[in-house]
């Protein structure tokens, strides 16, 4: 098993970000060659003027793709949450007021596959409490102080933070806040690390594509505004975004199994809050990936002007206008005469609008990207998206991982983080069969 965690950065005053990687599944036995990325620079995707999220340039003939049921993805289990909440160890650890953050199904490689992990945030204890429910019983309770880690904000917490911040601005005589829309992100300490309590950053804008006008830091544990400031005016695109008006469609399920042009895989938007994930990915009946996901994207602003933020995708999704307002985009398209499969989700976190997408080709390429727009704070900033790939070529075990760079080829024998992917590529090869996966990155350019 080769597990690569990869982060890429791009700086910008205006929201425009692409982060991409390419996996090539080479299933010829005994081949020593190494596939190149084959990227075509900034001509590959449509520009801002063509709407957001972007599409592959020249894409045509969009067609629907059949989806079969995916048994392992259901996490909406009210009885499991109730059982966890009533457990005396959980109640004692929360010590009072609490927010249920989410439920996730533990995967096949975990200690308890199929068990449910229920997470709470305790406002009075300022800690995250996680209960593992297996076979109808709570079998494990984990307490994590707020300063060590915090889960993403729930929709209820987002609304609560906006209400607290709006009331603070009204009390200060800034009634213009009532004409503005509030956007909320979970905030961390300047320079990184977590606050000892639940701090939300709230910014108020005329619409989703407008620059912030009023900003506040809200302590959700105490229900108070920690500090606020007015932002200097900046030029904003004219007119509201179409994301404010589109209805929600559920034609494409949030989980399923797809078989297409030699590929078979499961996908899910789960309680893990790691975007849309691929599971048990097979190419021509050969195992390629156990899981591919986007666990988080951190955002750091110059001079710690706001944030830093930890963006996690997969909560309340935003409909995609050019995909008949689907929450999950799943379609076959033709690009340069060749068929591609697109699987993506659009999520709005605070003022950021993020499109995470996988493209799969009929000739064995899996091309993953993150597109972003929006500006939470009118200051230069850096995005660090972290992709995670659990590569199991021809099954778990027996994989050899080679790293190629200008310094030559080296073998990696443990799980690793690919902190700098510029000029570097990897090959994961199964020792027994010779099947391989090649992985490389583009330069992050989006037009």
Coordinates of C-alpha atoms in Angstrom, one line a residue:
X1 CA 0.0 0.0 0.0
X2 CA 1.3 3.4 -0.9
X3 CA -0.3 6.4 0.8
X4 CA 0.6 9.8 -0.6
X5 CA -0.6 13.0 1.1
X6 CA 0.1 15.9 -1.2
X7 CA -0.3 19.7 -0.7
X8 CA 0.1 22.3 -3.4
X9 CA 0.0 26.1 -2.9
X10 CA -1.1 29.0 -5.1
X11 CA -1.1 32.7 -4.1
X12 CA -3.6 35.2 -5.3
X13 CA -5.5 38.3 -4.4
X14 CA -8.5 37.3 -6.6
X15 CA -10.0 33.9 -6.2
X16 CA -8.6 31.7 -9.0
X17 CA -7.0 28.4 -8.1
X18 CA -6.4 25.1 -9.8
X19 CA -4.6 22.2 -8.2
X20 CA -4.3 19.1 -10.3
X21 CA -2.7 15.7 -10.4
X22 CA -2.7 12.8 -12.9
X23 CA -2.7 9.1 -12.1
X24 CA -2.0 6.8 -15.1
X25 CA -2.9 3.2 -14.6
X26 CA -0.5 1.2 -16.7
X27 CA -1.6 -2.5 -16.7
X28 CA 1.0 -3.9 -19.1
X29 CA 3.0 -6.6 -17.3
X30 CA 6.8 -6.2 -17.1
X31 CA 6.9 -2.7 -18.5
X32 CA 9.6 -0.4 -17.2
X33 CA 8.5 2.8 -18.9
X34 CA 7.2 5.8 -17.0
X35 CA 4.1 7.7 -18.2
X36 CA 4.3 11.5 -18.5
X37 CA 1.6 13.8 -17.5
X38 CA 0.5 14.9 -20.9
X39 CA -1.0 18.2 -19.6
X40 CA -1.6 21.0 -22.1
X41 CA -1.2 24.1 -20.0
X42 CA -3.8 26.7 -19.6
X43 CA -5.8 25.8 -22.6
X44 CA -7.4 22.8 -20.9
X45 CA -10.3 24.5 -19.1
X46 CA -12.8 27.3 -19.7
X47 CA -12.1 30.8 -18.3
X48 CA -13.9 32.8 -15.6
X49 CA -16.0 34.4 -18.3
X50 CA -17.6 31.0 -19.2
X51 CA -19.1 30.6 -15.7
X52 CA -18.0 28.6 -12.6
X53 CA -17.1 25.9 -12.1
X54 CA -15.0 25.6 -15.2
X55 CA -15.3 22.8 -17.7
X56 CA -12.7 21.1 -20.0
X57 CA -12.3 23.4 -23.0
X58 CA -14.2 22.1 -26.0
X59 CA -16.3 19.6 -23.9
X60 CA -19.3 18.5 -25.8
X61 CA -22.0 15.8 -26.0
X62 CA -22.7 15.5 -22.2
X63 CA -24.4 12.2 -21.4
X64 CA -25.7 10.7 -18.2
X65 CA -23.9 7.7 -16.6
X66 CA -25.8 4.9 -14.8
X67 CA -25.2 4.6 -11.1
X68 CA -25.7 1.4 -9.1
X69 CA -26.3 1.4 -5.3
X70 CA -23.2 1.6 -3.0
X71 CA -23.9 -0.2 0.2
X72 CA -21.1 1.2 2.4
X73 CA -22.0 4.9 2.3
X74 CA -25.0 5.4 4.5
X75 CA -24.3 7.4 7.6
X76 CA -27.6 9.0 8.4
X77 CA -28.4 6.9 11.5
X78 CA -30.4 8.8 14.1
X79 CA -30.5 5.8 16.5
X80 CA -26.7 5.6 16.4
X81 CA -26.3 9.2 17.3
X82 CA -28.9 8.9 20.1
X83 CA -27.1 5.8 21.5
X84 CA -23.7 7.7 21.5
X85 CA -25.2 10.8 23.1
X86 CA -26.8 8.8 26.0
X87 CA -23.6 6.9 26.8
X88 CA -22.4 8.1 30.3
X89 CA -18.8 8.4 29.2
X90 CA -19.8 10.7 26.3
X91 CA -22.0 12.8 28.5
X92 CA -19.3 13.2 31.1
X93 CA -16.7 14.1 28.5
X94 CA -18.9 16.7 26.9
X95 CA -19.9 18.2 30.3
X96 CA -22.9 20.1 29.1
X97 CA -23.7 22.0 25.9
X98 CA -22.7 20.2 22.7
X99 CA -23.1 20.1 19.0
X100 CA -23.4 16.8 17.0
X101 CA -20.8 17.3 14.2
X102 CA -21.2 14.2 12.1
X103 CA -21.3 10.4 11.6
X104 CA -19.0 8.4 9.4
X105 CA -18.7 4.7 8.5
X106 CA -15.3 3.3 9.3
X107 CA -13.7 1.8 6.2
X108 CA -12.4 -1.7 5.4
X109 CA -8.9 -0.9 6.6
X110 CA -9.9 0.4 10.0
X111 CA -9.8 -1.6 13.2
X112 CA -13.6 -1.9 13.2
X113 CA -14.8 -1.8 9.6
X114 CA -18.4 -0.9 9.2
X115 CA -18.7 0.7 12.7
X116 CA -20.0 4.2 13.0
X117 CA -17.9 7.0 14.4
X118 CA -20.0 9.8 15.9
X119 CA -18.4 13.2 16.7
X120 CA -19.5 15.9 19.0
X121 CA -18.1 19.3 20.0
X122 CA -18.6 20.2 23.7
X123 CA -18.8 23.9 24.3
X124 CA -18.5 23.7 28.0
X125 CA -15.5 21.3 27.9
X126 CA -14.1 22.8 24.7
X127 CA -13.1 19.4 23.3
X128 CA -14.1 17.1 20.5
X129 CA -15.6 13.8 21.8
X130 CA -15.8 10.9 19.4
X131 CA -17.8 7.7 20.1
X132 CA -17.4 4.5 18.1
X133 CA -20.6 2.5 17.9
X134 CA -20.3 -1.1 16.8
X135 CA -23.0 -3.8 17.1
X136 CA -25.3 -1.4 18.9
X137 CA -22.9 -0.5 21.7
X138 CA -20.4 2.3 22.3
X139 CA -17.0 0.5 22.2
X140 CA -14.7 3.5 22.3
X141 CA -14.8 7.1 23.5
X142 CA -12.0 9.6 22.5
X143 CA -11.5 13.1 24.0
X144 CA -9.5 15.6 22.0
X145 CA -8.9 19.1 23.5
X146 CA -9.8 22.0 21.2
X147 CA -6.2 23.1 21.0
X148 CA -5.2 19.8 19.5
X149 CA -7.9 19.5 16.8
X150 CA -11.4 20.6 15.9
X151 CA -13.9 19.2 13.5
X152 CA -15.5 21.4 10.8
X153 CA -18.4 23.7 11.6
X154 CA -21.9 22.4 11.2
X155 CA -24.6 24.3 9.3
X156 CA -26.2 25.2 12.6
X157 CA -22.9 26.6 13.9
X158 CA -22.5 28.7 10.7
X159 CA -25.9 30.3 11.2
X160 CA -25.3 30.9 14.9
X161 CA -22.0 32.6 14.2
X162 CA -23.6 34.9 11.6
X163 CA -26.4 35.8 14.0
X164 CA -23.9 36.6 16.8
X165 CA -21.7 38.7 14.5
X166 CA -24.7 40.5 13.0
X167 CA -26.1 41.4 16.5
X168 CA -22.6 42.8 17.4
X169 CA -22.5 45.1 14.4
X170 CA -26.1 46.3 15.1
X171 CA -25.1 47.1 18.6
X172 CA -22.2 49.1 17.3
X173 CA -24.6 51.2 15.1
X174 CA -23.7 49.5 11.8
X175 CA -27.2 48.7 10.6
X176 CA -25.9 48.2 7.0
X177 CA -25.0 44.7 8.1
X178 CA -28.7 43.8 7.6
X179 CA -28.3 44.3 3.9
X180 CA -25.2 42.1 3.7
X181 CA -24.8 38.3 3.5
X182 CA -22.7 36.6 6.2
X183 CA -20.2 33.9 5.4
X184 CA -18.5 31.8 8.0
X185 CA -15.3 29.6 8.3
X186 CA -13.7 27.8 11.2
X187 CA -10.7 29.9 12.3
X188 CA -7.3 28.8 13.6
X189 CA -4.5 30.6 15.4
X190 CA -2.3 33.0 13.5
X191 CA 0.6 30.9 12.0
X192 CA -1.3 27.7 12.5
X193 CA -2.7 25.6 15.4
X194 CA -6.0 25.7 17.1
X195 CA -7.6 28.1 19.5
X196 CA -8.6 26.8 23.0
X197 CA -12.2 27.4 22.1
X198 CA -14.5 27.3 19.1
X199 CA -13.7 30.4 17.0
X200 CA -15.6 31.2 13.8
X201 CA -14.6 34.0 11.3
X202 CA -17.6 35.8 9.9
X203 CA -17.4 38.2 6.9
X204 CA -20.3 40.2 5.5
X205 CA -20.5 40.8 1.7
X206 CA -23.1 42.3 -0.7
X207 CA -23.1 38.9 -2.5
X208 CA -20.9 35.9 -2.9
X209 CA -18.6 37.5 -5.5
X210 CA -18.2 40.8 -3.6
X211 CA -15.3 41.9 -1.4
X212 CA -15.9 41.7 2.4
X213 CA -17.1 44.9 4.2
X214 CA -17.4 43.9 7.8
X215 CA -15.6 41.0 9.6
X216 CA -15.9 39.5 13.1
X217 CA -14.3 36.7 15.1
X218 CA -17.0 34.9 17.1
X219 CA -16.4 32.6 20.1
X220 CA -19.1 30.0 19.7
X221 CA -18.2 28.4 23.1
X222 CA -19.0 31.7 24.8
X223 CA -21.5 33.1 22.3
X224 CA -19.6 36.4 22.0
X225 CA -17.8 38.5 19.5
X226 CA -14.0 38.4 20.2
X227 CA -13.1 41.3 17.8
X228 CA -14.4 43.0 14.7
X229 CA -13.2 45.4 12.0
X230 CA -14.3 47.2 8.9
X231 CA -12.6 46.2 5.7
X232 CA -11.2 48.7 3.2
X233 CA -13.5 48.9 0.1
X234 CA -12.2 47.0 -2.9
X235 CA -13.5 46.5 -6.5
X236 CA -15.9 43.6 -6.8
X237 CA -17.4 41.9 -9.8
X238 CA -20.9 43.3 -10.5
X239 CA -24.1 41.5 -9.9
X240 CA -25.0 38.6 -7.6
X241 CA -23.8 35.0 -8.3
X242 CA -26.2 32.5 -9.8
X243 CA -25.5 30.3 -6.8
X244 CA -27.9 32.3 -4.7
X245 CA -30.9 31.5 -6.9
X246 CA -30.5 27.9 -8.1
X247 CA -32.8 25.1 -6.7
X248 CA -31.3 21.9 -5.4
X249 CA -31.5 18.8 -7.5
X250 CA -30.9 15.3 -6.1
X251 CA -31.0 13.4 -9.5
X252 CA -27.4 12.1 -8.9
X253 CA -27.0 10.3 -5.5
X254 CA -24.3 11.3 -3.1
X255 CA -22.9 7.7 -3.3
X256 CA -22.9 5.0 -5.8
X257 CA -21.0 2.5 -8.0
X258 CA -20.0 3.3 -11.6
X259 CA -18.7 1.0 -14.3
X260 CA -17.4 2.8 -17.4
X261 CA -14.9 2.2 -20.2
X262 CA -12.8 -0.3 -18.2
X263 CA -13.2 1.5 -14.9
X264 CA -15.2 0.3 -11.9
X265 CA -15.3 2.3 -8.7
X266 CA -17.4 3.4 -5.8
X267 CA -17.8 7.0 -4.8
X268 CA -19.3 8.8 -1.8
X269 CA -19.8 12.2 -0.2
X270 CA -19.6 10.9 3.3
X271 CA -19.5 12.1 6.9
X272 CA -15.7 12.2 6.7
X273 CA -15.9 15.7 5.2
X274 CA -13.2 14.8 2.7
X275 CA -15.0 15.9 -0.4
X276 CA -16.2 13.4 -3.0
X277 CA -14.1 10.2 -2.5
X278 CA -13.3 7.3 -4.8
X279 CA -13.3 3.9 -3.3
X280 CA -12.1 0.4 -4.6
X281 CA -11.0 1.8 -7.9
X282 CA -10.3 -0.9 -10.5
X283 CA -9.0 -0.7 -14.0
X284 CA -9.7 -3.7 -16.2
X285 CA -10.6 -5.6 -13.1
X286 CA -7.2 -4.8 -11.5
X287 CA -7.2 -2.9 -8.2
X288 CA -5.7 0.6 -8.5
X289 CA -6.8 2.6 -5.5
X290 CA -8.4 1.7 -2.2
X291 CA -9.4 5.3 -1.7
X292 CA -8.7 8.8 -3.1
X293 CA -10.0 11.9 -1.3
X294 CA -9.3 15.5 -0.4
X295 CA -9.2 15.7 3.5
X296 CA -8.7 19.4 3.8
X297 CA -7.5 22.7 2.3
X298 CA -5.7 25.2 4.6
X299 CA -5.6 28.9 3.8
X300 CA -3.0 31.3 5.2
X301 CA -3.3 35.1 4.8
X302 CA -0.3 37.5 4.7
X303 CA 0.4 39.1 8.1
X304 CA -2.2 36.9 9.7
X305 CA -4.8 39.4 8.5
X306 CA -7.5 36.7 8.9
X307 CA -7.6 33.0 9.4
X308 CA -5.9 30.7 8.9
X309 CA -8.8 28.5 7.8
X310 CA -9.2 24.8 7.3
X311 CA -11.6 24.1 4.5
X312 CA -13.3 20.7 4.4
X313 CA -15.7 19.7 1.6
X314 CA -18.8 17.6 1.5
X315 CA -21.4 19.2 3.7
X316 CA -24.3 21.2 2.1
X317 CA -23.4 21.1 -1.5
X318 CA -24.0 23.9 -4.0
X319 CA -26.0 23.0 -7.2
X320 CA -24.0 23.2 -10.5
X321 CA -25.9 25.3 -13.0
X322 CA -24.6 23.7 -16.2
X323 CA -25.3 20.2 -14.9
X324 CA -29.0 20.7 -14.5
X325 CA -28.5 22.0 -10.9
X326 CA -27.1 18.6 -9.8
X327 CA -25.3 18.5 -6.4
X328 CA -23.1 15.7 -7.7
X329 CA -21.8 16.1 -11.2
X330 CA -21.5 12.7 -13.0
X331 CA -21.4 12.7 -16.7
X332 CA -19.6 11.5 -19.8
X333 CA -18.2 14.1 -22.1
X334 CA -16.2 14.2 -25.3
X335 CA -13.0 16.3 -25.4
X336 CA -10.9 16.4 -28.5
X337 CA -12.8 13.4 -29.8
X338 CA -12.1 11.2 -26.8
X339 CA -14.6 10.2 -24.0
X340 CA -14.0 11.3 -20.4
X341 CA -16.0 10.7 -17.3
X342 CA -16.4 13.6 -14.9
X343 CA -17.3 13.3 -11.2
X344 CA -17.3 16.5 -9.1
X345 CA -18.9 18.4 -6.3
X346 CA -19.3 22.2 -5.7
X347 CA -19.2 23.3 -2.1
X348 CA -19.5 26.9 -0.7
X349 CA -17.5 27.3 2.5
X350 CA -17.6 30.8 3.8
X351 CA -17.1 33.0 0.8
X352 CA -15.0 30.4 -1.0
X353 CA -16.7 28.4 -3.8
X354 CA -14.8 25.2 -4.4
X355 CA -15.1 22.6 -7.2
X356 CA -13.4 19.3 -6.5
X357 CA -13.5 17.0 -9.5
X358 CA -12.1 13.7 -10.9
X359 CA -11.8 13.1 -14.6
X360 CA -11.3 9.5 -15.9
X361 CA -10.4 8.7 -19.5
X362 CA -11.0 5.6 -21.5
X363 CA -7.3 5.0 -21.9
X364 CA -6.5 4.7 -18.1
X365 CA -6.0 8.3 -16.8
X366 CA -7.4 9.6 -13.6
X367 CA -7.1 13.4 -13.5
X368 CA -8.0 15.1 -10.2
X369 CA -8.4 18.9 -9.8
X370 CA -9.5 21.5 -7.3
X371 CA -10.9 24.9 -8.6
X372 CA -11.6 27.8 -6.3
X373 CA -12.9 31.3 -6.4
X374 CA -14.0 33.8 -3.7
X375 CA -12.2 36.1 -1.3
X376 CA -13.0 35.9 2.4
X377 CA -10.4 38.5 3.3
X378 CA -9.0 41.2 0.9
X379 CA -5.4 40.3 1.4
X380 CA -2.9 38.1 -0.4
X381 CA -3.1 34.5 0.7
X382 CA -1.9 30.9 0.1
X383 CA -4.1 27.8 -0.4
X384 CA -2.7 24.3 0.5
X385 CA -5.0 21.6 -0.7
X386 CA -4.1 18.1 0.6
X387 CA -5.0 15.1 -1.5
X388 CA -4.7 11.6 0.0
X389 CA -4.2 8.5 -2.1
X390 CA -4.3 5.0 -0.8
X391 CA -2.8 3.2 -3.8
X392 CA -3.1 -0.6 -3.7
X393 CA -2.0 -1.9 -7.1
X394 CA -3.4 -5.4 -7.7
X395 CA -4.4 -5.4 -4.0
X396 CA -2.9 -4.4 -0.7
X397 CA 0.7 -5.3 -0.1
X398 CA 3.6 -6.0 -2.4
X399 CA 3.8 -2.4 -3.8
X400 CA 7.1 -0.8 -4.7
X401 CA 7.1 3.1 -4.7
X402 CA 9.7 4.9 -6.9
X403 CA 10.2 8.6 -6.7
X404 CA 11.6 10.4 -9.8
X405 CA 13.2 13.8 -9.7
X406 CA 16.1 15.8 -11.1
X407 CA 18.2 14.0 -8.5
X408 CA 17.4 10.5 -9.9
X409 CA 15.2 7.6 -8.8
X410 CA 14.8 6.6 -5.2
X411 CA 12.6 4.0 -3.6
X412 CA 10.2 5.0 -0.7
X413 CA 9.6 2.3 1.8
X414 CA 7.0 4.0 4.2
X415 CA 3.9 6.2 3.9
X416 CA 5.0 9.7 2.9
X417 CA 3.8 13.2 2.5
X418 CA 4.6 14.8 -0.9
X419 CA 5.1 18.3 0.4
X420 CA 6.7 19.6 -2.8
X421 CA 5.5 18.0 -6.0
X422 CA 7.2 20.4 -8.4
X423 CA 9.4 18.4 -10.8
X424 CA 8.7 15.2 -9.0
X425 CA 6.7 12.1 -10.1
X426 CA 6.0 8.7 -8.6
X427 CA 5.4 5.2 -9.8
X428 CA 3.7 2.5 -7.7
X429 CA 4.4 -1.0 -9.0
X430 CA 3.1 -4.3 -7.8
X431 CA 6.1 -6.6 -7.4
X432 CA 4.2 -9.8 -8.3
X433 CA 2.2 -8.7 -11.4
X434 CA 4.2 -5.8 -12.7
X435 CA 1.0 -3.7 -12.9
X436 CA 1.7 0.0 -12.1
X437 CA 0.3 3.4 -11.4
X438 CA 2.2 6.6 -12.4
X439 CA 1.5 9.9 -10.6
X440 CA 2.5 13.4 -11.5
X441 CA 1.3 17.0 -10.9
X442 CA 0.7 20.0 -13.2
X443 CA 1.9 23.5 -12.3
X444 CA -1.4 24.7 -10.8
X445 CA -2.2 27.1 -13.7
X446 CA -5.8 27.8 -14.5
X447 CA -5.9 30.1 -17.5

